[in-house]
Amino acid sequence: MKFVKMHGLGNDFVFLGGEDALRVEDPAALAQRLCQKHFGVCADGLVLILPSQTANARMRIFNPDGSEAEMCGNALRCVGKYLYESGAVDGDCMSVETLGGVKPIRVNAQNGRVVSVAADMGRARIGEAVKINLGGRETPFLPVDMGNPHAVTYDLFPGDAEFEHFGPCVERNSLFPNRTNVEFCRAVSPTRAEARVWERGAGATLACGTGASAAFAAGVKLGHLREKAEIFLPGGRLVFKIGKNGHVIVSGPAEISFFGELPEM
């Protein structure tokens, strides 16, 4: 089984496409095996690129713990690069089916190679703020649905030790029966914010496309950010704007790490 490892700002995935993707019988178990740090390829998830009846392709995303994610912005941009550079799609505009809906994307290519990808992440659906006790402090979080669930706060930007403790506490809080991704944010200016993301089923990652989208949407809602701003994550920068239709549009890189081949499993 041939694979390609790609990443967006260090948020890395093992991608299987074509016949190899169709042959995977137990993607949850395969994700648990491949994503291991020392005994596998090591990645933040496994992505299968499959045929679709409603879009140019369909992607399924599996976290290191085997759970399936509805959406992932960084993986989505990488799929756009894969489809363009493999010749599966003619032209720079395409769409990808996900469990969070069909997502339109546009690649920016130079000399046949994709250097960045813009993705329509859809409309952010923001709920009423909830408060969660973290270290004796009632911390407000905004629930944000980006096709997958997020809890965003601009009231706490923890250090490493607190982040590793608070992240799973919020992810598994009883307020979120299906668990949630968690974003701890701080606004630096009206056009820039920083975010640390604890991903549901994956833990701390260098970047998260839907997480950064949720952080941006929440920042706009709370009045911290303008409708065009940058979100800085540990792995780098993503650029956001609110489109004319009210959708969140994100632009950022998608890069190939290496190609490989898996033994028959």
PDB file of C-alpha atoms in Angstrom:
ATOM      1  CA  MET A   1       0.000   0.000   0.000  1.00  0.00           C
ATOM      2  CA  LYS A   2       1.540   3.264  -1.119  1.00  0.00           C
ATOM      3  CA  PHE A   3       1.033   6.390   0.961  1.00  0.00           C
ATOM      4  CA  VAL A   4       2.078  10.007   1.099  1.00  0.00           C
ATOM      5  CA  LYS A   5       2.664  11.906   4.311  1.00  0.00           C
ATOM      6  CA  MET A   6       1.635  15.563   4.147  1.00  0.00           C
ATOM      7  CA  HIS A   7       1.180  18.360   6.613  1.00  0.00           C
ATOM      8  CA  GLY A   8      -0.311  21.782   7.044  1.00  0.00           C
ATOM      9  CA  LEU A   9       1.787  23.827   9.481  1.00  0.00           C
ATOM     10  CA  GLY A  10       3.095  20.633  11.073  1.00  0.00           C
ATOM     11  CA  ASN A  11      -0.356  19.075  11.511  1.00  0.00           C
ATOM     12  CA  ASP A  12       0.591  15.860   9.708  1.00  0.00           C
ATOM     13  CA  PHE A  13      -1.345  12.971   8.208  1.00  0.00           C
ATOM     14  CA  VAL A  14      -0.819   9.715   6.358  1.00  0.00           C
ATOM     15  CA  PHE A  15      -2.849   9.804   3.125  1.00  0.00           C
ATOM     16  CA  LEU A  16      -4.033   6.778   1.166  1.00  0.00           C
ATOM     17  CA  GLY A  17      -5.749   7.240  -2.192  1.00  0.00           C
ATOM     18  CA  GLY A  18      -7.023   5.256  -5.148  1.00  0.00           C
ATOM     19  CA  GLU A  19      -7.242   1.469  -4.867  1.00  0.00           C
ATOM     20  CA  ASP A  20      -5.141   1.454  -1.695  1.00  0.00           C
ATOM     21  CA  ALA A  21      -7.729   3.582   0.135  1.00  0.00           C
ATOM     22  CA  LEU A  22     -10.563   1.349  -1.078  1.00  0.00           C
ATOM     23  CA  ARG A  23      -8.767  -1.750   0.231  1.00  0.00           C
ATOM     24  CA  VAL A  24      -8.665  -0.563   3.847  1.00  0.00           C
ATOM     25  CA  GLU A  25     -11.114  -2.736   5.785  1.00  0.00           C
ATOM     26  CA  ASP A  26     -10.564  -1.365   9.298  1.00  0.00           C
ATOM     27  CA  PRO A  27      -9.406   2.270   9.077  1.00  0.00           C
ATOM     28  CA  ALA A  28      -9.720   2.820  12.833  1.00  0.00           C
ATOM     29  CA  ALA A  29      -7.270   0.020  13.611  1.00  0.00           C
ATOM     30  CA  LEU A  30      -4.958   1.124  10.805  1.00  0.00           C
ATOM     31  CA  ALA A  31      -4.923   4.697  12.160  1.00  0.00           C
ATOM     32  CA  GLN A  32      -4.017   3.451  15.633  1.00  0.00           C
ATOM     33  CA  ARG A  33      -1.163   1.456  14.170  1.00  0.00           C
ATOM     34  CA  LEU A  34       0.245   4.031  11.743  1.00  0.00           C
ATOM     35  CA  CYS A  35       0.000   7.093  13.965  1.00  0.00           C
ATOM     36  CA  GLN A  36       2.172   5.659  16.737  1.00  0.00           C
ATOM     37  CA  LYS A  37       5.300   7.685  17.434  1.00  0.00           C
ATOM     38  CA  HIS A  38       7.843   4.894  17.664  1.00  0.00           C
ATOM     39  CA  PHE A  39       6.136   1.885  16.114  1.00  0.00           C
ATOM     40  CA  GLY A  40       4.320   3.494  13.185  1.00  0.00           C
ATOM     41  CA  VAL A  41       4.725   6.274  10.650  1.00  0.00           C
ATOM     42  CA  CYS A  42       3.854   8.825  13.390  1.00  0.00           C
ATOM     43  CA  ALA A  43       1.109  11.276  12.459  1.00  0.00           C
ATOM     44  CA  ASP A  44      -1.837  13.245  13.781  1.00  0.00           C
ATOM     45  CA  GLY A  45      -4.221  11.114  11.750  1.00  0.00           C
ATOM     46  CA  LEU A  46      -4.972   8.847   8.800  1.00  0.00           C
ATOM     47  CA  VAL A  47      -6.842  10.227   5.780  1.00  0.00           C
ATOM     48  CA  LEU A  48      -8.505   8.095   3.113  1.00  0.00           C
ATOM     49  CA  ILE A  49      -9.143   9.837  -0.238  1.00  0.00           C
ATOM     50  CA  LEU A  50     -12.130   8.090  -1.781  1.00  0.00           C
ATOM     51  CA  PRO A  51     -14.536   8.481  -4.720  1.00  0.00           C
ATOM     52  CA  SER A  52     -17.540  10.754  -4.220  1.00  0.00           C
ATOM     53  CA  GLN A  53     -20.890  11.118  -5.976  1.00  0.00           C
ATOM     54  CA  THR A  54     -21.274  14.747  -4.879  1.00  0.00           C
ATOM     55  CA  ALA A  55     -17.740  16.172  -5.104  1.00  0.00           C
ATOM     56  CA  ASN A  56     -14.355  15.598  -6.730  1.00  0.00           C
ATOM     57  CA  ALA A  57     -13.376  13.326  -3.855  1.00  0.00           C
ATOM     58  CA  ARG A  58     -14.417  12.239  -0.379  1.00  0.00           C
ATOM     59  CA  MET A  59     -12.110  12.226   2.613  1.00  0.00           C
ATOM     60  CA  ARG A  60     -12.399  10.222   5.796  1.00  0.00           C
ATOM     61  CA  ILE A  61     -10.215  11.219   8.748  1.00  0.00           C
ATOM     62  CA  PHE A  62      -9.252   8.942  11.619  1.00  0.00           C
ATOM     63  CA  ASN A  63      -7.542  10.166  14.768  1.00  0.00           C
ATOM     64  CA  PRO A  64      -4.652   8.324  16.465  1.00  0.00           C
ATOM     65  CA  ASP A  65      -7.113   6.797  18.933  1.00  0.00           C
ATOM     66  CA  GLY A  66      -9.149   5.343  16.053  1.00  0.00           C
ATOM     67  CA  SER A  67     -12.080   7.749  16.328  1.00  0.00           C
ATOM     68  CA  GLU A  68     -13.366   9.317  13.116  1.00  0.00           C
ATOM     69  CA  ALA A  69     -13.352  13.113  12.770  1.00  0.00           C
ATOM     70  CA  GLU A  70     -16.008  15.006  10.848  1.00  0.00           C
ATOM     71  CA  MET A  71     -13.632  17.567   9.358  1.00  0.00           C
ATOM     72  CA  CYS A  72     -10.053  18.811   9.374  1.00  0.00           C
ATOM     73  CA  GLY A  73      -8.968  22.002   7.648  1.00  0.00           C
ATOM     74  CA  ASN A  74      -5.294  21.131   7.337  1.00  0.00           C
ATOM     75  CA  ALA A  75      -6.088  17.692   5.922  1.00  0.00           C
ATOM     76  CA  LEU A  76      -8.582  19.312   3.539  1.00  0.00           C
ATOM     77  CA  ARG A  77      -5.913  21.596   2.096  1.00  0.00           C
ATOM     78  CA  CYS A  78      -3.561  18.628   1.705  1.00  0.00           C
ATOM     79  CA  VAL A  79      -6.246  16.701  -0.169  1.00  0.00           C
ATOM     80  CA  GLY A  80      -6.531  19.662  -2.548  1.00  0.00           C
ATOM     81  CA  LYS A  81      -2.789  19.473  -3.185  1.00  0.00           C
ATOM     82  CA  TYR A  82      -3.009  15.704  -3.700  1.00  0.00           C
ATOM     83  CA  LEU A  83      -5.866  15.948  -6.201  1.00  0.00           C
ATOM     84  CA  TYR A  84      -4.212  18.733  -8.192  1.00  0.00           C
ATOM     85  CA  GLU A  85      -0.689  17.362  -8.337  1.00  0.00           C
ATOM     86  CA  SER A  86      -1.814  13.803  -9.077  1.00  0.00           C
ATOM     87  CA  GLY A  87      -3.859  15.062 -12.019  1.00  0.00           C
ATOM     88  CA  ALA A  88      -7.113  13.786 -10.530  1.00  0.00           C
ATOM     89  CA  VAL A  89      -8.643  17.252 -10.979  1.00  0.00           C
ATOM     90  CA  ASP A  90      -8.195  19.642 -13.897  1.00  0.00           C
ATOM     91  CA  GLY A  91      -8.125  23.295 -12.861  1.00  0.00           C
ATOM     92  CA  ASP A  92      -7.542  25.029  -9.574  1.00  0.00           C
ATOM     93  CA  CYS A  93     -11.079  24.816  -8.158  1.00  0.00           C
ATOM     94  CA  MET A  94     -12.535  21.644  -6.697  1.00  0.00           C
ATOM     95  CA  SER A  95     -14.702  20.306  -3.885  1.00  0.00           C
ATOM     96  CA  VAL A  96     -14.213  17.615  -1.252  1.00  0.00           C
ATOM     97  CA  GLU A  97     -16.940  15.691   0.543  1.00  0.00           C
ATOM     98  CA  THR A  98     -16.496  15.343   4.308  1.00  0.00           C
ATOM     99  CA  LEU A  99     -18.698  14.261   7.195  1.00  0.00           C
ATOM    100  CA  GLY A 100     -18.999  18.000   7.896  1.00  0.00           C
ATOM    101  CA  GLY A 101     -20.369  18.692   4.403  1.00  0.00           C
ATOM    102  CA  VAL A 102     -18.970  19.371   0.937  1.00  0.00           C
ATOM    103  CA  LYS A 103     -16.107  21.899   1.094  1.00  0.00           C
ATOM    104  CA  PRO A 104     -15.075  24.031  -1.911  1.00  0.00           C
ATOM    105  CA  ILE A 105     -11.331  24.671  -2.203  1.00  0.00           C
ATOM    106  CA  ARG A 106      -9.022  26.530  -4.564  1.00  0.00           C
ATOM    107  CA  VAL A 107      -5.334  25.810  -5.002  1.00  0.00           C
ATOM    108  CA  ASN A 108      -2.621  28.336  -5.752  1.00  0.00           C
ATOM    109  CA  ALA A 109      -0.101  26.537  -7.959  1.00  0.00           C
ATOM    110  CA  GLN A 110       3.235  27.611  -9.405  1.00  0.00           C
ATOM    111  CA  ASN A 111       4.980  25.496 -12.054  1.00  0.00           C
ATOM    112  CA  GLY A 112       2.617  22.617 -11.412  1.00  0.00           C
ATOM    113  CA  ARG A 113       3.155  22.573  -7.636  1.00  0.00           C
ATOM    114  CA  VAL A 114       0.624  23.758  -5.071  1.00  0.00           C
ATOM    115  CA  VAL A 115       2.082  26.399  -2.741  1.00  0.00           C
ATOM    116  CA  SER A 116      -1.090  27.275  -0.824  1.00  0.00           C
ATOM    117  CA  VAL A 117      -4.748  26.339  -0.657  1.00  0.00           C
ATOM    118  CA  ALA A 118      -7.836  28.405   0.180  1.00  0.00           C
ATOM    119  CA  ALA A 119     -10.780  26.508   1.644  1.00  0.00           C
ATOM    120  CA  ASP A 120     -14.366  27.482   2.329  1.00  0.00           C
ATOM    121  CA  MET A 121     -14.948  26.126   5.810  1.00  0.00           C
ATOM    122  CA  GLY A 122     -18.634  27.008   5.836  1.00  0.00           C
ATOM    123  CA  ARG A 123     -20.520  29.160   8.303  1.00  0.00           C
ATOM    124  CA  ALA A 124     -19.420  29.006  11.926  1.00  0.00           C
ATOM    125  CA  ARG A 125     -22.354  28.087  14.148  1.00  0.00           C
ATOM    126  CA  ILE A 126     -21.707  29.647  17.537  1.00  0.00           C
ATOM    127  CA  GLY A 127     -23.652  28.675  20.633  1.00  0.00           C
ATOM    128  CA  GLU A 128     -24.173  30.306  23.988  1.00  0.00           C
ATOM    129  CA  ALA A 129     -21.117  30.649  26.222  1.00  0.00           C
ATOM    130  CA  VAL A 130     -20.607  28.069  28.937  1.00  0.00           C
ATOM    131  CA  LYS A 131     -18.334  28.204  31.968  1.00  0.00           C
ATOM    132  CA  ILE A 132     -15.949  25.438  32.977  1.00  0.00           C
ATOM    133  CA  ASN A 133     -14.012  25.353  36.223  1.00  0.00           C
ATOM    134  CA  LEU A 134     -10.293  25.112  35.440  1.00  0.00           C
ATOM    135  CA  GLY A 135      -7.922  25.308  38.365  1.00  0.00           C
ATOM    136  CA  GLY A 136     -10.555  26.973  40.550  1.00  0.00           C
ATOM    137  CA  ARG A 137     -11.397  29.598  37.922  1.00  0.00           C
ATOM    138  CA  GLU A 138     -14.695  29.731  36.035  1.00  0.00           C
ATOM    139  CA  THR A 139     -13.526  30.059  32.434  1.00  0.00           C
ATOM    140  CA  PRO A 140     -16.007  30.977  29.667  1.00  0.00           C
ATOM    141  CA  PHE A 141     -15.953  28.946  26.433  1.00  0.00           C
ATOM    142  CA  LEU A 142     -17.894  29.536  23.236  1.00  0.00           C
ATOM    143  CA  PRO A 143     -19.131  26.345  21.553  1.00  0.00           C
ATOM    144  CA  VAL A 144     -18.369  26.648  17.821  1.00  0.00           C
ATOM    145  CA  ASP A 145     -19.508  24.150  15.205  1.00  0.00           C
ATOM    146  CA  MET A 146     -17.248  24.107  12.124  1.00  0.00           C
ATOM    147  CA  GLY A 147     -18.653  20.806  10.899  1.00  0.00           C
ATOM    148  CA  ASN A 148     -16.985  19.377  13.999  1.00  0.00           C
ATOM    149  CA  PRO A 149     -17.260  20.595  17.598  1.00  0.00           C
ATOM    150  CA  HIS A 150     -15.017  23.192  19.246  1.00  0.00           C
ATOM    151  CA  ALA A 151     -14.874  25.045  22.557  1.00  0.00           C
ATOM    152  CA  VAL A 152     -13.043  28.375  22.351  1.00  0.00           C
ATOM    153  CA  THR A 153     -11.880  30.704  25.099  1.00  0.00           C
ATOM    154  CA  TYR A 154     -10.153  34.069  24.916  1.00  0.00           C
ATOM    155  CA  ASP A 155      -9.983  34.264  28.718  1.00  0.00           C
ATOM    156  CA  LEU A 156      -7.163  31.775  29.248  1.00  0.00           C
ATOM    157  CA  PHE A 157      -3.903  31.181  27.383  1.00  0.00           C
ATOM    158  CA  PRO A 158      -2.176  28.531  29.507  1.00  0.00           C
ATOM    159  CA  GLY A 159       1.462  27.570  29.733  1.00  0.00           C
ATOM    160  CA  ASP A 160       2.614  24.097  28.730  1.00  0.00           C
ATOM    161  CA  ALA A 161       1.807  22.295  31.971  1.00  0.00           C
ATOM    162  CA  GLU A 162      -1.649  23.846  32.321  1.00  0.00           C
ATOM    163  CA  PHE A 163      -2.402  23.266  28.640  1.00  0.00           C
ATOM    164  CA  GLU A 164      -1.633  19.539  28.922  1.00  0.00           C
ATOM    165  CA  HIS A 165      -3.932  19.334  31.958  1.00  0.00           C
ATOM    166  CA  PHE A 166      -6.788  21.651  30.921  1.00  0.00           C
ATOM    167  CA  GLY A 167      -7.036  20.405  27.319  1.00  0.00           C
ATOM    168  CA  PRO A 168      -8.331  16.904  28.109  1.00  0.00           C
ATOM    169  CA  CYS A 169     -10.444  18.263  30.980  1.00  0.00           C
ATOM    170  CA  VAL A 170     -12.406  20.439  28.549  1.00  0.00           C
ATOM    171  CA  GLU A 171     -12.390  17.827  25.749  1.00  0.00           C
ATOM    172  CA  ARG A 172     -14.138  15.310  27.998  1.00  0.00           C
ATOM    173  CA  ASN A 173     -16.296  17.707  30.014  1.00  0.00           C
ATOM    174  CA  SER A 174     -19.862  16.504  30.502  1.00  0.00           C
ATOM    175  CA  LEU A 175     -21.105  19.583  28.606  1.00  0.00           C
ATOM    176  CA  PHE A 176     -19.787  17.908  25.446  1.00  0.00           C
ATOM    177  CA  PRO A 177     -21.221  14.365  25.303  1.00  0.00           C
ATOM    178  CA  ASN A 178     -19.370  13.627  22.028  1.00  0.00           C
ATOM    179  CA  ARG A 179     -16.189  15.297  23.304  1.00  0.00           C
ATOM    180  CA  THR A 180     -14.844  18.491  21.728  1.00  0.00           C
ATOM    181  CA  ASN A 181     -11.773  20.138  20.267  1.00  0.00           C
ATOM    182  CA  VAL A 182     -10.451  22.912  22.508  1.00  0.00           C
ATOM    183  CA  GLU A 183      -8.890  26.274  21.601  1.00  0.00           C
ATOM    184  CA  PHE A 184      -7.115  28.526  24.094  1.00  0.00           C
ATOM    185  CA  CYS A 185      -6.640  31.933  22.457  1.00  0.00           C
ATOM    186  CA  ARG A 186      -5.399  35.472  23.004  1.00  0.00           C
ATOM    187  CA  ALA A 187      -5.868  38.487  20.748  1.00  0.00           C
ATOM    188  CA  VAL A 188      -2.638  40.355  20.023  1.00  0.00           C
ATOM    189  CA  SER A 189      -4.315  42.989  17.836  1.00  0.00           C
ATOM    190  CA  PRO A 190      -7.618  43.318  15.900  1.00  0.00           C
ATOM    191  CA  THR A 191      -5.970  41.475  12.991  1.00  0.00           C
ATOM    192  CA  ARG A 192      -3.943  38.857  14.843  1.00  0.00           C
ATOM    193  CA  ALA A 193      -4.548  36.211  17.471  1.00  0.00           C
ATOM    194  CA  GLU A 194      -2.617  33.268  18.879  1.00  0.00           C
ATOM    195  CA  ALA A 195      -4.172  29.876  19.553  1.00  0.00           C
ATOM    196  CA  ARG A 196      -3.215  26.583  21.136  1.00  0.00           C
ATOM    197  CA  VAL A 197      -5.355  23.621  20.112  1.00  0.00           C
ATOM    198  CA  TRP A 198      -6.109  20.429  21.966  1.00  0.00           C
ATOM    199  CA  GLU A 199      -7.628  18.120  19.354  1.00  0.00           C
ATOM    200  CA  ARG A 200     -10.309  15.623  20.218  1.00  0.00           C
ATOM    201  CA  GLY A 201      -8.824  12.154  19.864  1.00  0.00           C
ATOM    202  CA  ALA A 202      -5.321  13.457  19.078  1.00  0.00           C
ATOM    203  CA  GLY A 203      -4.229  15.784  21.880  1.00  0.00           C
ATOM    204  CA  ALA A 204      -1.859  18.690  21.349  1.00  0.00           C
ATOM    205  CA  THR A 205      -1.067  19.410  17.693  1.00  0.00           C
ATOM    206  CA  LEU A 206       1.063  22.065  16.019  1.00  0.00           C
ATOM    207  CA  ALA A 207      -1.935  23.322  14.059  1.00  0.00           C
ATOM    208  CA  CYS A 208      -5.610  22.625  13.415  1.00  0.00           C
ATOM    209  CA  GLY A 209      -7.494  24.130  10.487  1.00  0.00           C
ATOM    210  CA  THR A 210     -10.980  23.831  11.933  1.00  0.00           C
ATOM    211  CA  GLY A 211      -9.633  24.840  15.351  1.00  0.00           C
ATOM    212  CA  ALA A 212      -8.072  28.004  13.940  1.00  0.00           C
ATOM    213  CA  SER A 213     -11.316  28.665  12.047  1.00  0.00           C
ATOM    214  CA  ALA A 214     -13.273  28.351  15.286  1.00  0.00           C
ATOM    215  CA  ALA A 215     -10.785  30.628  17.053  1.00  0.00           C
ATOM    216  CA  PHE A 216     -11.176  33.224  14.293  1.00  0.00           C
ATOM    217  CA  ALA A 217     -14.988  33.042  14.269  1.00  0.00           C
ATOM    218  CA  ALA A 218     -15.160  33.289  18.062  1.00  0.00           C
ATOM    219  CA  GLY A 219     -12.710  36.210  18.034  1.00  0.00           C
ATOM    220  CA  VAL A 220     -14.926  38.071  15.552  1.00  0.00           C
ATOM    221  CA  LYS A 221     -18.056  37.263  17.563  1.00  0.00           C
ATOM    222  CA  LEU A 222     -16.469  38.516  20.803  1.00  0.00           C
ATOM    223  CA  GLY A 223     -15.186  41.694  19.166  1.00  0.00           C
ATOM    224  CA  HIS A 224     -11.512  40.791  19.512  1.00  0.00           C
ATOM    225  CA  LEU A 225     -10.856  40.383  15.775  1.00  0.00           C
ATOM    226  CA  ARG A 226     -11.869  42.034  12.525  1.00  0.00           C
ATOM    227  CA  GLU A 227     -13.426  40.062   9.681  1.00  0.00           C
ATOM    228  CA  LYS A 228     -10.010  39.609   8.105  1.00  0.00           C
ATOM    229  CA  ALA A 229      -7.283  38.412  10.464  1.00  0.00           C
ATOM    230  CA  GLU A 230      -4.410  35.989  11.020  1.00  0.00           C
ATOM    231  CA  ILE A 231      -4.343  33.143  13.504  1.00  0.00           C
ATOM    232  CA  PHE A 232      -0.898  32.051  14.683  1.00  0.00           C
ATOM    233  CA  LEU A 233      -0.509  28.478  15.887  1.00  0.00           C
ATOM    234  CA  PRO A 234       2.640  26.731  17.147  1.00  0.00           C
ATOM    235  CA  GLY A 235       3.213  25.433  13.595  1.00  0.00           C
ATOM    236  CA  GLY A 236       2.719  28.737  11.803  1.00  0.00           C
ATOM    237  CA  ARG A 237       0.174  31.182  10.386  1.00  0.00           C
ATOM    238  CA  LEU A 238      -3.234  30.843   8.731  1.00  0.00           C
ATOM    239  CA  VAL A 239      -5.044  33.757   7.061  1.00  0.00           C
ATOM    240  CA  PHE A 240      -8.807  34.173   7.493  1.00  0.00           C
ATOM    241  CA  LYS A 241     -11.666  36.268   6.256  1.00  0.00           C
ATOM    242  CA  ILE A 242     -15.438  36.233   6.362  1.00  0.00           C
ATOM    243  CA  GLY A 243     -16.776  35.729   2.828  1.00  0.00           C
ATOM    244  CA  LYS A 244     -19.753  37.530   1.320  1.00  0.00           C
ATOM    245  CA  ASN A 245     -21.936  34.553   2.197  1.00  0.00           C
ATOM    246  CA  GLY A 246     -20.813  34.678   5.823  1.00  0.00           C
ATOM    247  CA  HIS A 247     -18.604  31.621   5.430  1.00  0.00           C
ATOM    248  CA  VAL A 248     -15.155  31.346   7.001  1.00  0.00           C
ATOM    249  CA  ILE A 249     -12.428  31.287   4.343  1.00  0.00           C
ATOM    250  CA  VAL A 250      -8.962  30.058   5.326  1.00  0.00           C
ATOM    251  CA  SER A 251      -5.746  30.173   3.321  1.00  0.00           C
ATOM    252  CA  GLY A 252      -2.552  28.339   4.193  1.00  0.00           C
ATOM    253  CA  PRO A 253       0.135  25.909   3.057  1.00  0.00           C
ATOM    254  CA  ALA A 254      -0.014  22.198   2.289  1.00  0.00           C
ATOM    255  CA  GLU A 255       3.272  20.350   2.000  1.00  0.00           C
ATOM    256  CA  ILE A 256       4.502  16.858   1.209  1.00  0.00           C
ATOM    257  CA  SER A 257       6.833  15.315   3.787  1.00  0.00           C
ATOM    258  CA  PHE A 258       7.619  12.051   2.005  1.00  0.00           C
ATOM    259  CA  PHE A 259       6.233   9.085   0.071  1.00  0.00           C
ATOM    260  CA  GLY A 260       6.315   5.534   1.397  1.00  0.00           C
ATOM    261  CA  GLU A 261       4.947   2.043   1.087  1.00  0.00           C
ATOM    262  CA  LEU A 262       3.279   0.005   3.787  1.00  0.00           C
ATOM    263  CA  PRO A 263       3.608  -3.784   4.067  1.00  0.00           C
ATOM    264  CA  GLU A 264       0.460  -5.796   3.460  1.00  0.00           C
ATOM    265  CA  MET A 265      -1.662  -5.784   6.597  1.00  0.00           C
TER     266      MET A 265
END
